[in-house]
Coordinates of C-alpha atoms in Angstrom, one line a residue:
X1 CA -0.7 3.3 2.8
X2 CA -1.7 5.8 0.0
X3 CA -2.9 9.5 1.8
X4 CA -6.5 8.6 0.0
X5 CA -7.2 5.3 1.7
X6 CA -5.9 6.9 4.9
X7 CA -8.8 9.0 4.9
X8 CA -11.1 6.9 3.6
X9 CA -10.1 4.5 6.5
X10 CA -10.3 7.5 8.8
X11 CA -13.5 8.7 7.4
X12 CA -15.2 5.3 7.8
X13 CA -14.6 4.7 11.3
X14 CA -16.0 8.4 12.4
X15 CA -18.7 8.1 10.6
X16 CA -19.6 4.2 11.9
X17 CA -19.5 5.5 15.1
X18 CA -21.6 8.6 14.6
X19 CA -24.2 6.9 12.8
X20 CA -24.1 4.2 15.8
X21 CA -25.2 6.3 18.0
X22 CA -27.2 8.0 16.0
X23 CA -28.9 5.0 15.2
X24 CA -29.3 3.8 18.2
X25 CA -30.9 7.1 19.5
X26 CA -33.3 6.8 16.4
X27 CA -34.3 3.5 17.0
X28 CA -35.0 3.9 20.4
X29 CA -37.2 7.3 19.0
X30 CA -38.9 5.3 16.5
X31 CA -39.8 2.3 19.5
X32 CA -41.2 4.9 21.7
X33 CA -43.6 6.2 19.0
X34 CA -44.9 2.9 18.2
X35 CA -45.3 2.2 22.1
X36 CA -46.9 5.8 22.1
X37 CA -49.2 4.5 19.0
X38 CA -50.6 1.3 20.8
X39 CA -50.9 3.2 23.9
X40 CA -53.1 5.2 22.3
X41 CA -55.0 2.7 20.6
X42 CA -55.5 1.0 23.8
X43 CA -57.0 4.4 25.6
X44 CA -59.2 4.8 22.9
X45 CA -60.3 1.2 22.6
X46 CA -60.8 2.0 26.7
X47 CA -62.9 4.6 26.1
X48 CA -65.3 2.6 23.5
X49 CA -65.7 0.0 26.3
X50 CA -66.3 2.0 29.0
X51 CA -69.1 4.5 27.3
X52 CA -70.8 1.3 26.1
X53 CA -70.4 -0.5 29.7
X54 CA -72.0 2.6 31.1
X55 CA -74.6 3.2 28.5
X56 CA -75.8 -0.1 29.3
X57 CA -74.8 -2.0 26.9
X58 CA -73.9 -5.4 27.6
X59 CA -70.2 -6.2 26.8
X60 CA -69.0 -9.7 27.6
X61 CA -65.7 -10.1 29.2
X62 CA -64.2 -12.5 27.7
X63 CA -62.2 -13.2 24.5
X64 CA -64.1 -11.6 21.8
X65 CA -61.9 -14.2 19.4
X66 CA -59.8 -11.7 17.8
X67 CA -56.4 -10.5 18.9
X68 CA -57.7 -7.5 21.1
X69 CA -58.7 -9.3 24.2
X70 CA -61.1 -7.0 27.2
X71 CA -62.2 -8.3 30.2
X72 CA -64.1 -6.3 32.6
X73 CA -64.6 -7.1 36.1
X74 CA -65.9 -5.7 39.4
X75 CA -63.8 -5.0 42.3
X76 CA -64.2 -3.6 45.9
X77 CA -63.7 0.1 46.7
X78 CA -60.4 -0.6 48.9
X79 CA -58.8 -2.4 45.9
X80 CA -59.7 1.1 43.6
X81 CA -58.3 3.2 46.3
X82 CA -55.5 1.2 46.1
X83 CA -54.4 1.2 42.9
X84 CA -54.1 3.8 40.1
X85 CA -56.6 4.5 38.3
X86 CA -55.2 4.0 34.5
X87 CA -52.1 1.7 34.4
X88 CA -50.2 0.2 31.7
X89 CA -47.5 -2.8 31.5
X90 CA -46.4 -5.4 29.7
X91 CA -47.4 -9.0 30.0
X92 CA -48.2 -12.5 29.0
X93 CA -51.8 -12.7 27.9
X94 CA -54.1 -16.1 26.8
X95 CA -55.6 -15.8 23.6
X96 CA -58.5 -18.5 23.0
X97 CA -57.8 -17.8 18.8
X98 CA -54.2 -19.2 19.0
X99 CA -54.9 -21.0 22.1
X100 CA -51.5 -20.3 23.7
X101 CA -50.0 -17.0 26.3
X102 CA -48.6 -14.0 24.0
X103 CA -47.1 -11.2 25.0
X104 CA -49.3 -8.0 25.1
X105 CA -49.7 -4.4 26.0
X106 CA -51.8 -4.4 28.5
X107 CA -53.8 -1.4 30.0
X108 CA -56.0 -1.7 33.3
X109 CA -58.2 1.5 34.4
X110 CA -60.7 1.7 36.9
X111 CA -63.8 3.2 36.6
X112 CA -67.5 3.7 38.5
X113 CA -70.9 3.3 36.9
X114 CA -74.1 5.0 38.4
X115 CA -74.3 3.0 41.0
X116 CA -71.0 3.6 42.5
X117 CA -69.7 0.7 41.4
X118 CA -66.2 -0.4 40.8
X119 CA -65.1 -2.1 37.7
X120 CA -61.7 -3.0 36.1
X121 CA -61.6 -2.9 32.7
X122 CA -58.5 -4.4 31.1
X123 CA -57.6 -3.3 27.6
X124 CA -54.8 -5.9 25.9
X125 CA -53.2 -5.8 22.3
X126 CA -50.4 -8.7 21.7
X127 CA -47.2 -7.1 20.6
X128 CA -45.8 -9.6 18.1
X129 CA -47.3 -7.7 15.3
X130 CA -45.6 -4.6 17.4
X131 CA -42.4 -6.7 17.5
X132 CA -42.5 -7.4 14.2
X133 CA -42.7 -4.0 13.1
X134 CA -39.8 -3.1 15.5
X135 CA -37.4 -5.6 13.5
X136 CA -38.6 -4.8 9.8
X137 CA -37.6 -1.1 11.6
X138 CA -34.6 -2.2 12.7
X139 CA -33.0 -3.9 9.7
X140 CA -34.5 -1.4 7.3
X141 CA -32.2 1.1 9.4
X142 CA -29.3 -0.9 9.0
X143 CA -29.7 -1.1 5.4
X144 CA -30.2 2.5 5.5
X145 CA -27.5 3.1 7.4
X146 CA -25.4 1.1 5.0
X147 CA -26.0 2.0 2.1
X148 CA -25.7 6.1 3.5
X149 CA -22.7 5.0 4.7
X150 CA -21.1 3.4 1.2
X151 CA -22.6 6.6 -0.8
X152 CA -21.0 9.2 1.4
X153 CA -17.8 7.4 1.9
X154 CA -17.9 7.1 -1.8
X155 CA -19.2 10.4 -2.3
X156 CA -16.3 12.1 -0.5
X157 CA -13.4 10.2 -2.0
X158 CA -14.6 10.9 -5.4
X159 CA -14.0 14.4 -4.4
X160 CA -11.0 14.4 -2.6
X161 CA -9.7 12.4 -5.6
X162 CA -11.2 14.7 -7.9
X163 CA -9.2 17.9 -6.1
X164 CA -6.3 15.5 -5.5
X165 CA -5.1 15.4 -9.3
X166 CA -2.5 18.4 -9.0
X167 CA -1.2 15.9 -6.1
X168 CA -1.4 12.9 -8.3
X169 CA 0.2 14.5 -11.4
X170 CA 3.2 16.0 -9.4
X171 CA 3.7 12.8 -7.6
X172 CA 3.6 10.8 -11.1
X173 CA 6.3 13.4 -12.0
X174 CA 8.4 12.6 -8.7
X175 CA 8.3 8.9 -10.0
X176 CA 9.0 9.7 -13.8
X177 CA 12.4 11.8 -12.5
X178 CA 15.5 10.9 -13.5
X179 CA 19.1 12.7 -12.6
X180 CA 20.7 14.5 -15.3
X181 CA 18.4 13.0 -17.8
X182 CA 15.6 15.9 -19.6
X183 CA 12.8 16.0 -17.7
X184 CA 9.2 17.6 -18.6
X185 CA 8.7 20.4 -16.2
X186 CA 7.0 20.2 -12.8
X187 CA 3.1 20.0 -13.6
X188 CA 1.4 23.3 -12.3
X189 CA -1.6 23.8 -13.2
X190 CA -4.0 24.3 -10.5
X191 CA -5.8 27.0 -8.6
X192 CA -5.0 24.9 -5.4
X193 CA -2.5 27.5 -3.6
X194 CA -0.9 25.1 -1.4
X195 CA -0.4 22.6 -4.6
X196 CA 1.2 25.4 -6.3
X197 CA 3.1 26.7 -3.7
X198 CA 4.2 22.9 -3.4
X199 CA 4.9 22.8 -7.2
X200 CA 7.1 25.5 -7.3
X201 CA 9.3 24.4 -4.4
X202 CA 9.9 20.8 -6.0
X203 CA 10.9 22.5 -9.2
X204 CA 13.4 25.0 -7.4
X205 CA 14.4 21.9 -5.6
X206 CA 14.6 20.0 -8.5
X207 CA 16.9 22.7 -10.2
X208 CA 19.0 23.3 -7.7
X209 CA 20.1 19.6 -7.7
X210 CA 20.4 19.1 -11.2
X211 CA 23.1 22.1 -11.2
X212 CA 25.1 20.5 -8.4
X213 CA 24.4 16.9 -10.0
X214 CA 25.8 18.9 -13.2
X215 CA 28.5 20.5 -11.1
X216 CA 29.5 17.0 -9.7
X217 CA 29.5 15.1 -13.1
X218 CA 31.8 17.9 -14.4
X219 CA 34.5 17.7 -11.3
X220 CA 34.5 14.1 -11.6
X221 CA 35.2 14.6 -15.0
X222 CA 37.8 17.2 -15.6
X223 CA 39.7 15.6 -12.4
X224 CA 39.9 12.4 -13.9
X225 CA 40.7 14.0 -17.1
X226 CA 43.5 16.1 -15.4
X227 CA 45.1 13.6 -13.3
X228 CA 45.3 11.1 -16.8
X229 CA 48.6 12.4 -17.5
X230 CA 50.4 12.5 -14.6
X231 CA 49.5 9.0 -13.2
X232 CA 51.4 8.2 -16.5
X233 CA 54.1 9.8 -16.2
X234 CA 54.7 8.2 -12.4
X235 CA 53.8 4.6 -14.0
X236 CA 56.1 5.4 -16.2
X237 CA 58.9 6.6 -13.5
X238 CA 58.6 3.7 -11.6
X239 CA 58.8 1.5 -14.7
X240 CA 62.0 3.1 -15.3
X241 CA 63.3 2.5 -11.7
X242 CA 62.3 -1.0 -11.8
X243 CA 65.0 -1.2 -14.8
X244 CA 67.3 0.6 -12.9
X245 CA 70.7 -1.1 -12.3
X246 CA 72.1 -1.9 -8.7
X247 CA 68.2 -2.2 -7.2
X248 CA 68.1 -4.1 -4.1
X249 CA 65.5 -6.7 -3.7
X250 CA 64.2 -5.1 -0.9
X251 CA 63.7 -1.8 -3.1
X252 CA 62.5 -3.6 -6.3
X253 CA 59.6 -5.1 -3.6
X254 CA 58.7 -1.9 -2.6
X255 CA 58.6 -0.5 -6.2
X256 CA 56.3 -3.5 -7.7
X257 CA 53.5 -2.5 -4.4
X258 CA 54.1 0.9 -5.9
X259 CA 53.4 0.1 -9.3
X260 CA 50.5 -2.1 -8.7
X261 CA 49.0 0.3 -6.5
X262 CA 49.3 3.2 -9.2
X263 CA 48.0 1.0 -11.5
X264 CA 44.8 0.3 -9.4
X265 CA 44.8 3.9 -9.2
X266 CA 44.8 4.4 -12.7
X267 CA 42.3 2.1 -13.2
X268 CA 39.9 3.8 -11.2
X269 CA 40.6 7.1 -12.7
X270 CA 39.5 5.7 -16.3
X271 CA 36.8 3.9 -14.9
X272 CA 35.5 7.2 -12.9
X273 CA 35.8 8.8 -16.8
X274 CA 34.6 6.3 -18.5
X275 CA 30.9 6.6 -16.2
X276 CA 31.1 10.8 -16.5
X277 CA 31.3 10.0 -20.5
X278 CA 28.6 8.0 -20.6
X279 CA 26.3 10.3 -18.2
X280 CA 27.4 13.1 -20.2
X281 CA 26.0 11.3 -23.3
X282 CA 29.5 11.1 -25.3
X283 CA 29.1 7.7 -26.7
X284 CA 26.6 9.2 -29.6
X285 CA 27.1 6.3 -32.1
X286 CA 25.0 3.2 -31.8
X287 CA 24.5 -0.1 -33.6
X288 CA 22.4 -3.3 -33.5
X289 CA 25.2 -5.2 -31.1
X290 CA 24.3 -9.2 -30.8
X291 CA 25.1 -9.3 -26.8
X292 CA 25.0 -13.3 -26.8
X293 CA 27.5 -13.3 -29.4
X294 CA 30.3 -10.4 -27.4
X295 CA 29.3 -12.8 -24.2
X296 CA 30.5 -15.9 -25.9
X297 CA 33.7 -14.5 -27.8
X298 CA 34.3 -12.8 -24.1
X299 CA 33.9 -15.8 -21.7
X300 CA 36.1 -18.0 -23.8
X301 CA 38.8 -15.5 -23.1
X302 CA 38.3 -15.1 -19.3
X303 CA 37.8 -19.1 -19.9
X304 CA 42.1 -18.9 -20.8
X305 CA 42.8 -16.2 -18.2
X306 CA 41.5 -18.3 -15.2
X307 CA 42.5 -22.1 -16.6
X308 CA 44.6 -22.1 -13.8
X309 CA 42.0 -22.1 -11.7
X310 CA 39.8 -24.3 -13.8
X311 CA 37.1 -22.1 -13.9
X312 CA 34.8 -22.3 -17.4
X313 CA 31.6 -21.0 -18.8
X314 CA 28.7 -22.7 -19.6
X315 CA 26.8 -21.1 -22.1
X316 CA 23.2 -21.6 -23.0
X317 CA 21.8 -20.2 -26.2
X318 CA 17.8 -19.8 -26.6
X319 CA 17.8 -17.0 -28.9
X320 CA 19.6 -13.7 -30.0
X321 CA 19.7 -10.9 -27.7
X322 CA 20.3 -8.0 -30.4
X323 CA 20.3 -4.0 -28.4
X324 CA 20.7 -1.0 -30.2
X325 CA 23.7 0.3 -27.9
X326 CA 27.5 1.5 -28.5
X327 CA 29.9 -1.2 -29.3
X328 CA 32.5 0.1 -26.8
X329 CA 29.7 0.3 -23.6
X330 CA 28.1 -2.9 -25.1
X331 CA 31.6 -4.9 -24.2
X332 CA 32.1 -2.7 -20.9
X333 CA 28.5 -4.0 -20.0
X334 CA 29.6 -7.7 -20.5
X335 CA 33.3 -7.9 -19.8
X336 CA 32.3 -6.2 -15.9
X337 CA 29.9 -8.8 -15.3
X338 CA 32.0 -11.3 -16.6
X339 CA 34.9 -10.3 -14.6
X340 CA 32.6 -10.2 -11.7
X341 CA 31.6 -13.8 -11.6
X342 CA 35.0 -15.3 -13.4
X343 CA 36.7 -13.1 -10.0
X344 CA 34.6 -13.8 -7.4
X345 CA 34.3 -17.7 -8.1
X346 CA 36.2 -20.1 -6.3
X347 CA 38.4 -22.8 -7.8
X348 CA 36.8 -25.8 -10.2
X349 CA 33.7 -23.8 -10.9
X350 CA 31.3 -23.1 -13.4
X351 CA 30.1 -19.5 -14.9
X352 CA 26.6 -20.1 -16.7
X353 CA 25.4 -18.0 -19.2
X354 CA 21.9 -17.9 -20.3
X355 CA 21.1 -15.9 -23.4
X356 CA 17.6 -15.2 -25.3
X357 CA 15.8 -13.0 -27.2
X358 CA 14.8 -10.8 -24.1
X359 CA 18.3 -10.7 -22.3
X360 CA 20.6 -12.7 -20.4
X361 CA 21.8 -13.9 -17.5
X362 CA 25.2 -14.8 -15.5
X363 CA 25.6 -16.7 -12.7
X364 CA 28.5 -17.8 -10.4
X365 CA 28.8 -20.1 -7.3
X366 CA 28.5 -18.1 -4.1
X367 CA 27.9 -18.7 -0.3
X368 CA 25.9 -16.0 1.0
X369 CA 23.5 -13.7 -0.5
X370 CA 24.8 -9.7 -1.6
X371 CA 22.8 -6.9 -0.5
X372 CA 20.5 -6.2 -4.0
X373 CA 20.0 -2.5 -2.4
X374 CA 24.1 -1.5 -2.2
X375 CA 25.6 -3.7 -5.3
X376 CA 25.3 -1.4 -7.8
X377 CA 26.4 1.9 -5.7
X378 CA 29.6 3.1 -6.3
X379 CA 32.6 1.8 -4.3
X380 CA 30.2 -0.7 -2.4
X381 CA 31.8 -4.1 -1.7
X382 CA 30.3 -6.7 0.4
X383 CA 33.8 -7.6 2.0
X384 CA 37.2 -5.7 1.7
X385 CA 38.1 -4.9 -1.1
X386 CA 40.3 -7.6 -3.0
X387 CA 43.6 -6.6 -4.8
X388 CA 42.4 -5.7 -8.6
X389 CA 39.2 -4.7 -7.9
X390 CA 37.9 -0.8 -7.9
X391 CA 34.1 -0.8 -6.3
X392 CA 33.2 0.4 -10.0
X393 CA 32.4 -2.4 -11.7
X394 CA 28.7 -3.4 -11.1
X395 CA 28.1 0.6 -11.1
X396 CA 29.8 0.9 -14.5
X397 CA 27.2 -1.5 -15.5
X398 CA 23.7 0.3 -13.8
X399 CA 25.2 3.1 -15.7
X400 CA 25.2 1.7 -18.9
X401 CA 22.3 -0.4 -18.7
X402 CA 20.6 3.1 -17.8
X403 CA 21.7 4.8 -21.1
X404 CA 19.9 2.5 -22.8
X405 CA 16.7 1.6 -20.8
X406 CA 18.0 -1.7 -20.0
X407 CA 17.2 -3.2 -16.2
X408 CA 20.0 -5.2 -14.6
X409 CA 18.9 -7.5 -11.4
X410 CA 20.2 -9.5 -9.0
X411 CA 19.3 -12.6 -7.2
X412 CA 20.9 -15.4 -5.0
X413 CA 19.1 -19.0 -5.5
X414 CA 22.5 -20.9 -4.1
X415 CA 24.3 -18.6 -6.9
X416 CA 24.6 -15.0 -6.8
X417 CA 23.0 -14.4 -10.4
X418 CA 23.0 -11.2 -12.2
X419 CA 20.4 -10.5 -15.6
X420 CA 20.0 -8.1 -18.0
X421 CA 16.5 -7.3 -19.9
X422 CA 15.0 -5.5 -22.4

């Protein structure tokens, strides 16, 4: 999950929790102050009553037929000492204009005219226009709380975006980095001190591994360059031994395991060269090379070398696949994959090429999947290693597709399938 959507994430649930309360507390505010409103109302409406009652007026008690309902009776003198004198609740009221019970907000007091008399006036105001208030109130606050919600949320990633570019541009560095290869220097420019404090450490780290990267490439270079000569000159040896009269057969089997093992030797010593070349940039000459056609010419001559086995290609021709790339890595790049499927196939098999104008693609028979993260590292083989073979191959490819900003894949769909894009 990306650092910004952490926060956001973050962010959001503090905040819905906050405002939940919040809003609760508010609502419950804003419901008291309307309760506080109608009581009111009521006390006042009381009062009218009661001054008119008392003026002499005569006030019926009944329903006046609107929604404010009064009713004013008398009662004893042990039934006002017994109760309080003002008193308010909530209840279910008749109304003769809808001709049905509502609720109300009731309010009873108990008063005494001249003639110390005891009356009950009841005061009571349905509460459905109240109610409805309440939940226009309460979804108004919702919205509210919403749309707050969304604009700070929105508000405050914009900024932390906004002071997160340094961040952005030094991780789109990060991804742009390649090993060996020139690379733009480490973006920064920002008055962010931690930012450039970080800026400056991933270029000294940066630097610091491009020297031993450079200090790598050269050992592996100048040791397979060293040790060129003398593996000769012990192939050669042992050559000459083999031709050596009066050799047991017991010695000449000892001397052939020699040979072929200095041989595998040697092969890995050109191959290890061959990869510090190209990562040095050596092969400077390129051409237009028609890959579909090297493929074909190749695989009819692995086709000869493995007739014993009855292996053959099957090649499939959309369109010309045409790279700008050095002749000598353009055959290194198909002859390894070739040798790859045309070694690693069993008996009676085919090898089937696929070639068009954006790449191709080789494919061999194979009974369990390879592991797409390791294939390409150096000296990685899924099983021990077989007689002939160096680790190097499919690395010697990745290296040379990477010279040229090809992209080699692989997949296993009942074959273990290798391609090569533009």
């Amino acid at each position: 999950m990306k650092f910004i959507y952490k926060i956001a994430l973050s962010l959001s649930a503090v905040m819905l929790v906050f405002m939940a309360v919040w809003g609760v507390f508010f609502f419950r505010v804003m419901v008291a102050e309307v309760n506080d409103e109608t009581d009111v109302m009521l006390e006042e409406y009381s009062q009218d009553i009661i001054l008119r009652w008392l003026s002499g007026v005569n006030i019926p008690s009944t329903d006046n037929g609107t929604n404010n309902t009064y009713y004013v009776r008398e009662v004893s003198s042990d039934y006002a000492d017994s109760r309080p004198r003002i008193i308010y609740e909530d209840t279910d009221i008749w109304l003769a204009s809808e001709n049905e019970y509502e609720p109300a907000r009731v309010r009873r007091q108990i008063f005494m005219d001249s003639d110390s008399r005891y009356f009950e006036l009841t005061v009571a105001v349905p509460t459905f226009e109240r109610q409805d208030l309440i939940v226009s109130l309460l979804w108004s606050m919702i919205v509210l709380y919403l749309v707050l919600l969304v604009s700070v949320l929105a508000i405050t990633v914009a900024v932390i975006m906004y002071n997160m570019r340094p961040f952005n541009a030094l991780m789109k560095w990060l991804d742009s980095y390649i090993p060996g290869k020139k690379n733009a220097p480490v973006p920064s420019d920002t008055d962010i001190v931690e930012f450039r404090k970080l800026a400056e450490a991933v270029q000294s780290a940066a630097d610091r591994f491009e020297r031993q990267y450079d200090q790598q490439k050269q050992f592996i270079s100048n040791a397979s360059h060293e040790l060129q000569t003398p593996l000769a000159v012990c192939s050669g040896r042992l050559e000459m031994l083999l031709d050596s009269p009066g050799l047991s057969e017991e010695q000449a089997r000892e001397l052939v395991k020699m040979h072929r093992t200095l041989q595998d030797l040697i092969r890995l010593n050109r191959t290890l060269l061959l990869m510090s070349k190209i990562e040095n940039g050596q092969f400077l000459e390129s051409e237009a090379a028609d890959l579909g056609r090297i493929l074909k010419d190749n695989a009819g001559m692995f086709d000869e070398v493995y007739a014993h086995k009855g292996i053959r290609a099957v090649f499939r021709e959309k369109g010309r696949f045409v790279v700008k790339i050095n002749g000598q890595l353009a055959s290194v790049l198909v002859n390894n994959l070739l040798k790859n499927a045309y070694f690693h196939s069993p008996a009676d098999s085919e090898i089937e090429i696929d070639v068009s104008e954006n790449g191709f693609g080789i494919s061999n028979p194979g009974e369990a999947p390879l592991d797409g993260t390791k294939i390409f590292t150096r000296f990685y083989q899924e099983n021990s290693r077989k007689e002939g073979s160096t680790g190097l191959g499919l690395a010697l490819v990745k290296t040379v597709c990477d010279s040229y900003g090809l992209s080699v894949d692989y997949e296993y769909d009942g074959r273990h399938r290798f391609t090569v894009r533009k």
